[in-house]
Coordinates of C-alpha atoms and ligand atoms in Angstrom, one line a residue:
X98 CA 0.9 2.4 -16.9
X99 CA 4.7 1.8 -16.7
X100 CA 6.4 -0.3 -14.9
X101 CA 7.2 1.8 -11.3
X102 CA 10.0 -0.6 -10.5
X103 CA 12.1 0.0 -14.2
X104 CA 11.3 3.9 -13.8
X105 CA 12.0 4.7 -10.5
X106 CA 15.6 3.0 -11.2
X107 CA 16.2 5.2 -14.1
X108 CA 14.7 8.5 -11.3
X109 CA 17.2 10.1 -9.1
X110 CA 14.7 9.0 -6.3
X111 CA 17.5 6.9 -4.6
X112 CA 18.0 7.5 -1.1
X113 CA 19.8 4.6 -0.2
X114 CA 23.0 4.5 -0.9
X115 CA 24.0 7.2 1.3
X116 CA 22.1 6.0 4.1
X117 CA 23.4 2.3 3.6
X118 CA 26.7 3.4 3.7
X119 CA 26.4 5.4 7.3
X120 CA 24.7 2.8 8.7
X121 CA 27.6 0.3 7.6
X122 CA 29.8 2.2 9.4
X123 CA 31.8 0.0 12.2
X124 CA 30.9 2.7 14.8
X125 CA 27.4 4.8 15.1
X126 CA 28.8 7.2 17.1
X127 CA 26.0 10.9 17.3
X128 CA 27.9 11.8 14.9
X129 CA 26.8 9.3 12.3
X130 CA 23.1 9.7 13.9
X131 CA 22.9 13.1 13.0
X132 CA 24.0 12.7 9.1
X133 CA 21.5 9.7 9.2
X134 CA 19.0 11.9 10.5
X135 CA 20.1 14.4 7.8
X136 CA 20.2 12.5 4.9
X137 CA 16.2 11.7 5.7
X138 CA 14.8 15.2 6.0
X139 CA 17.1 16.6 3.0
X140 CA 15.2 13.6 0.9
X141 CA 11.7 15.3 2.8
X142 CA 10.9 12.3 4.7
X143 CA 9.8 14.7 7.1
X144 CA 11.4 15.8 10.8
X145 CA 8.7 13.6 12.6
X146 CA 8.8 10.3 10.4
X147 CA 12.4 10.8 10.6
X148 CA 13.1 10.7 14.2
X149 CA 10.4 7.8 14.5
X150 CA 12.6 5.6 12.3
X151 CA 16.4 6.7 13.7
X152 CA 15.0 6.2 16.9
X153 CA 14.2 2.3 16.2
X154 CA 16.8 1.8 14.0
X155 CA 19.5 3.2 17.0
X156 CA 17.5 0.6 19.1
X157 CA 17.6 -2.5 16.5
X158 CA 21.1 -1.8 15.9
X159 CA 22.2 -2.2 19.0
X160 CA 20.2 -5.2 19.6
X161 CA 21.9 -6.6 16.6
X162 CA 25.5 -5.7 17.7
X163 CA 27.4 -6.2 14.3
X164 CA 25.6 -6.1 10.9
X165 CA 26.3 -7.4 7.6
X166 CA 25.3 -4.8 4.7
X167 CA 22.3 -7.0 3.9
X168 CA 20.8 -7.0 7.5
X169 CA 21.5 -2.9 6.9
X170 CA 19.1 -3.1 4.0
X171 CA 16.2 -5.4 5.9
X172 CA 16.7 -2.6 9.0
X173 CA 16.0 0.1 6.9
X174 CA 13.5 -1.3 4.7
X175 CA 11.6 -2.3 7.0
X176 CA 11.6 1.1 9.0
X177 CA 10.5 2.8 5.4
X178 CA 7.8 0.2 5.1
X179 CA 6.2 1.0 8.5
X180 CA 6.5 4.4 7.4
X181 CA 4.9 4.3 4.3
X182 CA 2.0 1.9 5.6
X183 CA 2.7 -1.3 3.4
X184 CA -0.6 -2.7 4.0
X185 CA -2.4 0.1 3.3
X186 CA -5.4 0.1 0.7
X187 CA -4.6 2.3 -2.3
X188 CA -7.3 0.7 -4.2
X189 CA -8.1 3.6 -6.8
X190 CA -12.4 3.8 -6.3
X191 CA -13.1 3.5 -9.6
X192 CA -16.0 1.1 -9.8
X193 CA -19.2 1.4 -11.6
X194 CA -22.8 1.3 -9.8
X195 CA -24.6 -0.7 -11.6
X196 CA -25.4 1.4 -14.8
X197 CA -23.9 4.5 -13.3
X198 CA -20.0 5.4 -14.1
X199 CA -17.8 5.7 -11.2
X200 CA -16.6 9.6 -10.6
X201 CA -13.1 11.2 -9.8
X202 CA -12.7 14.4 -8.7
X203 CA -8.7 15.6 -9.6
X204 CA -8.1 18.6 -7.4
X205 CA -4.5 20.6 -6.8
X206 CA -3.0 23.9 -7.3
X207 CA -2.4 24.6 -10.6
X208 CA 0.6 24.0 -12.1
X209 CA 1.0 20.6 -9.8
X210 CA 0.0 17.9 -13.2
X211 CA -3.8 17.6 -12.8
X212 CA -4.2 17.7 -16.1
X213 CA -1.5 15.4 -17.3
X214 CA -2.6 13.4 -14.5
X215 CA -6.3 13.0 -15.3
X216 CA -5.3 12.0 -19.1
X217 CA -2.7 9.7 -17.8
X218 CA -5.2 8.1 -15.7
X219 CA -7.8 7.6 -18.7
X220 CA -5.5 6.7 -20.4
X221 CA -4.5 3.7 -18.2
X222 CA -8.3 3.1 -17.3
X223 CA -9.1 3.1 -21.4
X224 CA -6.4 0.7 -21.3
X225 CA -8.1 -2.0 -19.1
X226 CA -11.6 -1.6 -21.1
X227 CA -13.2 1.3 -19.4
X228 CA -15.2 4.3 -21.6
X229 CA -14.1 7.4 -19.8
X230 CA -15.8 10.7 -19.8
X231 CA -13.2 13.9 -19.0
X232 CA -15.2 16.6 -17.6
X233 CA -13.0 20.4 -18.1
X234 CA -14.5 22.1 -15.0
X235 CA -10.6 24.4 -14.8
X236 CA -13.4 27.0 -16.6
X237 CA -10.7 30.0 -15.8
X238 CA -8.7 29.3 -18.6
X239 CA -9.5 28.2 -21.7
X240 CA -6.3 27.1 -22.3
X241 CA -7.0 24.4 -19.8
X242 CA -9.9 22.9 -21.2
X243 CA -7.8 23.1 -24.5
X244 CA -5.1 21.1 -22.8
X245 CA -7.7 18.6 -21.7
X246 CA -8.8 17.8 -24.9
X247 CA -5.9 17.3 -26.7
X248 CA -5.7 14.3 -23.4
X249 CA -9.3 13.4 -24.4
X250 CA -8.0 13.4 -28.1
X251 CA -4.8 11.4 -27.5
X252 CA -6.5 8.3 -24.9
X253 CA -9.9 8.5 -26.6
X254 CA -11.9 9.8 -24.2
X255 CA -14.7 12.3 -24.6
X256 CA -14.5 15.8 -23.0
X257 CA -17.3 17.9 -22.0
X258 CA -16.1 21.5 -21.7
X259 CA -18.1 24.8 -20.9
X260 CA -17.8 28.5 -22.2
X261 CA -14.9 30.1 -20.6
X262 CA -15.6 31.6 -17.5
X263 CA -18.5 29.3 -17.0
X264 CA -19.5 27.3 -13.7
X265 CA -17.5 24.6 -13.2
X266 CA -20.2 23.0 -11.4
X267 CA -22.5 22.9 -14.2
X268 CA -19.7 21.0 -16.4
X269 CA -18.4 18.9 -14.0
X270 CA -22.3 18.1 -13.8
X271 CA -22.9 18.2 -17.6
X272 CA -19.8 15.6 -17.6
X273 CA -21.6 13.0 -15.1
X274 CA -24.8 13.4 -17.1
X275 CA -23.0 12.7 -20.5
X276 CA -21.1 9.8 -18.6
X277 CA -24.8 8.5 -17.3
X278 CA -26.7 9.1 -20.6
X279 CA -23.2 7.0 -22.6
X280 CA -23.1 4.5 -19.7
X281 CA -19.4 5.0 -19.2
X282 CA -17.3 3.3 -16.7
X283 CA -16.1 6.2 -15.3
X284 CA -16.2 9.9 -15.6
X285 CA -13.0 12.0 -14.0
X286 CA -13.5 15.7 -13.6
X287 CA -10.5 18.0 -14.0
X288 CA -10.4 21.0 -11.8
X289 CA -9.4 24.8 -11.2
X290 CA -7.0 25.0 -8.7
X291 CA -6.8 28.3 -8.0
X292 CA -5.9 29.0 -4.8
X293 CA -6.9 32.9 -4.4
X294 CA -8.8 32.5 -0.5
X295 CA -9.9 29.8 1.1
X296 CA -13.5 30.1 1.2
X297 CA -13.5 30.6 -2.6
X298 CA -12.0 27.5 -2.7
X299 CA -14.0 25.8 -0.2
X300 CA -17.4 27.2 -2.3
X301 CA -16.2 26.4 -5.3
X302 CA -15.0 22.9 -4.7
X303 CA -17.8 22.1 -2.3
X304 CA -20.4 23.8 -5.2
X305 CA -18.8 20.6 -8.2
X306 CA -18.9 18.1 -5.3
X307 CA -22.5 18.9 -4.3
X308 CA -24.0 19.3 -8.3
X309 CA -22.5 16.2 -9.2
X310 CA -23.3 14.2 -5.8
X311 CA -27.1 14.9 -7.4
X312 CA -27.0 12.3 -10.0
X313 CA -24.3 10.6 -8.9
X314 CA -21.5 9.6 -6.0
X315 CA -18.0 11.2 -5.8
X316 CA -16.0 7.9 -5.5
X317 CA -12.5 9.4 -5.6
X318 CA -11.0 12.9 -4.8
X319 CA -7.4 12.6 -5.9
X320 CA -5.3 15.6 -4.6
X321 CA -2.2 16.4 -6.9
X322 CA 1.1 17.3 -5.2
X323 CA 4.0 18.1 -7.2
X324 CA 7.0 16.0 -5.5
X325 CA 9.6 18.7 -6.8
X326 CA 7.8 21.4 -4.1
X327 CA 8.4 19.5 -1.1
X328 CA 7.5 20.6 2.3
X329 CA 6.3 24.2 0.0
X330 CA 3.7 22.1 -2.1
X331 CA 2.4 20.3 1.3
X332 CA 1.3 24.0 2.8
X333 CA -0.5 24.3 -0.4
X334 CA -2.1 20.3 -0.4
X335 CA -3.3 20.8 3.0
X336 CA -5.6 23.8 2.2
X337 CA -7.6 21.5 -0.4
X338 CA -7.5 18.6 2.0
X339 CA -9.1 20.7 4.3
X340 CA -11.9 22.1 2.3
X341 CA -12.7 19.2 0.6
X342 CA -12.6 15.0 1.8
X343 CA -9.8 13.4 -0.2
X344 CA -9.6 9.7 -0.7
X345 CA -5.8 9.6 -2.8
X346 CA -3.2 11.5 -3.3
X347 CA -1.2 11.5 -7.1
X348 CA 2.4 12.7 -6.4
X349 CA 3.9 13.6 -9.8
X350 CA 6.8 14.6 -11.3
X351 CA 8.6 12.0 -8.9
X352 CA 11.2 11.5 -11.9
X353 CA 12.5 14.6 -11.6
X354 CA 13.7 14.4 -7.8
X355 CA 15.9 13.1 -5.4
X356 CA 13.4 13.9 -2.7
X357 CA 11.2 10.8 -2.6
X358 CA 11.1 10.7 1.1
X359 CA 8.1 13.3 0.3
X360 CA 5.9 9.9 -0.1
X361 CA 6.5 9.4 3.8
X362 CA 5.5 13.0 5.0
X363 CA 2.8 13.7 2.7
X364 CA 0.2 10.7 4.2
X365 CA 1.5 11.6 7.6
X366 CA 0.2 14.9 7.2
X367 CA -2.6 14.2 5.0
X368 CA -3.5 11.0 6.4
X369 CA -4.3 9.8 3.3
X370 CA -2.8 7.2 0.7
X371 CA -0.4 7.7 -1.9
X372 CA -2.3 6.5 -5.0
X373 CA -0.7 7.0 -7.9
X374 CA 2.6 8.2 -9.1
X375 CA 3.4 10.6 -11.6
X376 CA 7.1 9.5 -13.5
X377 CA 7.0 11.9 -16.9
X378 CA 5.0 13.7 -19.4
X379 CA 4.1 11.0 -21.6
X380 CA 0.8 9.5 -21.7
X381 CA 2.0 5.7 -20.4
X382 CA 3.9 7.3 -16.9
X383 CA 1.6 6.9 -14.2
X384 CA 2.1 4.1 -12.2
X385 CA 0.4 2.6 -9.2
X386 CA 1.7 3.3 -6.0
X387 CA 3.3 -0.1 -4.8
X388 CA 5.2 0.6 -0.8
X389 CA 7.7 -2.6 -1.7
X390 CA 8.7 -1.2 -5.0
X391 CA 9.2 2.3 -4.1
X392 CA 11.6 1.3 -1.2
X393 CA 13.7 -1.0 -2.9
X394 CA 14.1 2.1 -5.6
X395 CA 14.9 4.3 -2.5
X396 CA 17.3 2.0 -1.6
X397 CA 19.1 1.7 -5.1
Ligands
GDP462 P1 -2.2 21.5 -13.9 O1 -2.1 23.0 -14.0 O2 -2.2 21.1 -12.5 O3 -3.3 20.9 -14.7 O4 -0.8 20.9 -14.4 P2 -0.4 20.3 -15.9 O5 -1.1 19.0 -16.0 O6 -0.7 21.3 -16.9 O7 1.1 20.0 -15.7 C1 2.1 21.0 -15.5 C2 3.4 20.6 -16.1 O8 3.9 19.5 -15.4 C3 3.3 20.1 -17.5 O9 4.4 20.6 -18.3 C4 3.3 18.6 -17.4 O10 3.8 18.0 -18.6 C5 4.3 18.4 -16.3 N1 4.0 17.1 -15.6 C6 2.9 16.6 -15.1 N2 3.1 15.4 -14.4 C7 4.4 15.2 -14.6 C8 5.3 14.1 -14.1 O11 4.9 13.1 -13.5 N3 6.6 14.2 -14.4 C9 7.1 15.2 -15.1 N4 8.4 15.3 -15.4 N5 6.3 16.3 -15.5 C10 5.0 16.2 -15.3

């Protein structure tokens, strides 16, 4: 995985140097509040998150009474932190049972980097010593399952793939079974994310989670959200969180965006943990989610 730290430097994922500068400012006048307030939501840290941290920061700053540029940092900082839940687990649930390979379930609408995601991540698990398993349940188009091996091809995973059209269940359950029978480490199961109703949906995701759950346990159900999409992308997100019990969330395409503050307002309104991060195309840029790292990128 890359390093986040050098990558999110290179990203246009800075929201800092704007706010730093306001908050310098000799007089916070409502004035300066408001573009403070401003500057958060435009970078999607959401309307609620945002008024949470002006609302202490208006308070420690006048506690402080004059501030030197570095206290202005530590302030801000530490309001993002809170935010963003430094201490929480993000621990990807990857672990085997005893002989039995540990499963991921990638879910999203299409179009989001499941995919590119679920290569990525083998590609990083291969990386520490694990045999993965890539299981195409995206039947709908074969172009998908296509995509998906050329992943499997690239990291060195095996991919179990259906006839187009097929059940996505019965891969995503042919996939566990191959994982079980090879004694994998861990078996990740791409899926459709079409998001025609939401029943369909519900079925079809609660149909793979069911099939696989008899031979094995669903350990992880990363949702993919495209970062570029913003508050759009989060309508979407919440659809799947609500048909189906997600554990992580992969944000991707975070190198492409100035709106990072979409890392704040997505666990507030999914209540669940930023996992992974998505930083480019290439098979090395997924990184894990580290709170510190990403705020001292935010803040340039
Ligand atoms: P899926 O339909 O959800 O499986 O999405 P794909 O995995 O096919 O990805 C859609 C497009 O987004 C592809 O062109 C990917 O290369 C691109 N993509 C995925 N993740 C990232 C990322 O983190 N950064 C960038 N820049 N592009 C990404």
């Amino acid at each position: 995985m890359v390093r986040l730290r050098a990558r999110l430097a290179r990203s246009q994922s800075t929201l800092g140097k704007g706010l730093l500068e306001l908050l310098s400012r000799d007089r916070l006048d409502d004035d300066v509040w408001d573009e403070i307030e401003e500057t958060l939501i435009t970078a999607d840290v959401g309307v609620a998150p945002t008024q949470a941290m002006v609302e202490e920061l208006r308070t420690r700053v006048k506690v402080l009474g004059s501030r030197t540029p570095t206290e202005v940092r530590g302030l801000l900082k530490e309001q993002l932190l809170t935010q963003i839940g430094a201490d929480t687990d993000r621990t990807l649930r990857v672990a085997k049972h005893g002989e039995r390979p540990a499963v991921v379930l990638v879910v999203g609408v299409n179009g989001t980097g499941k995919t590119t995601t679920t290569g990525k991540l083998a590609r990083s698990l291969i990386g520490d010593g694990n045999r993965v398993v890539l299981g195409a349940a995206d039947t709908f188009r074969a172009a998908a399952a296509d995509q998906l091996q050329t992943w499997g091809d690239r990291v060195g995973a095996e991919v179990v793939r259906g006839p187009e059209g097929g059940d996505p269940a019965s891969v995503a359950f042919d996939a566990v079974a191959k994982g079980m029978e090879e004694k994998v480490d861990v078996v990740i199961v791409d899926t459709a994310g079409r998001l025609h109703t939401k029943t369909g949906l519900m079925d079809e995701l609660g149909k793979v989670k069911r099939v696989i759950e008899k031979k094995a346990t669903v350990d992880e159900v990363l949702l993919v959200l495209d970062a570029t999409t913003g508050q759009n992308g989060m309508r979407q997100a919440q659809v799947f969180a609500e048909v189906v019990n997600i554990t992580g969330i992969a944000l991707t395409k975070l190198d492409g965006t100035a709106k990072g503050g979409i890392v704040i307002s997505v666990q507030r309104e999914l209540g669940v943990p930023v996992k992974l991060v998505g930083l480019g195309e290439g098979p090395d840029d997924l990184a894990p989610f580290d709170p510190e790292v990403f705020v001292d990128a935010l803040l340039g």
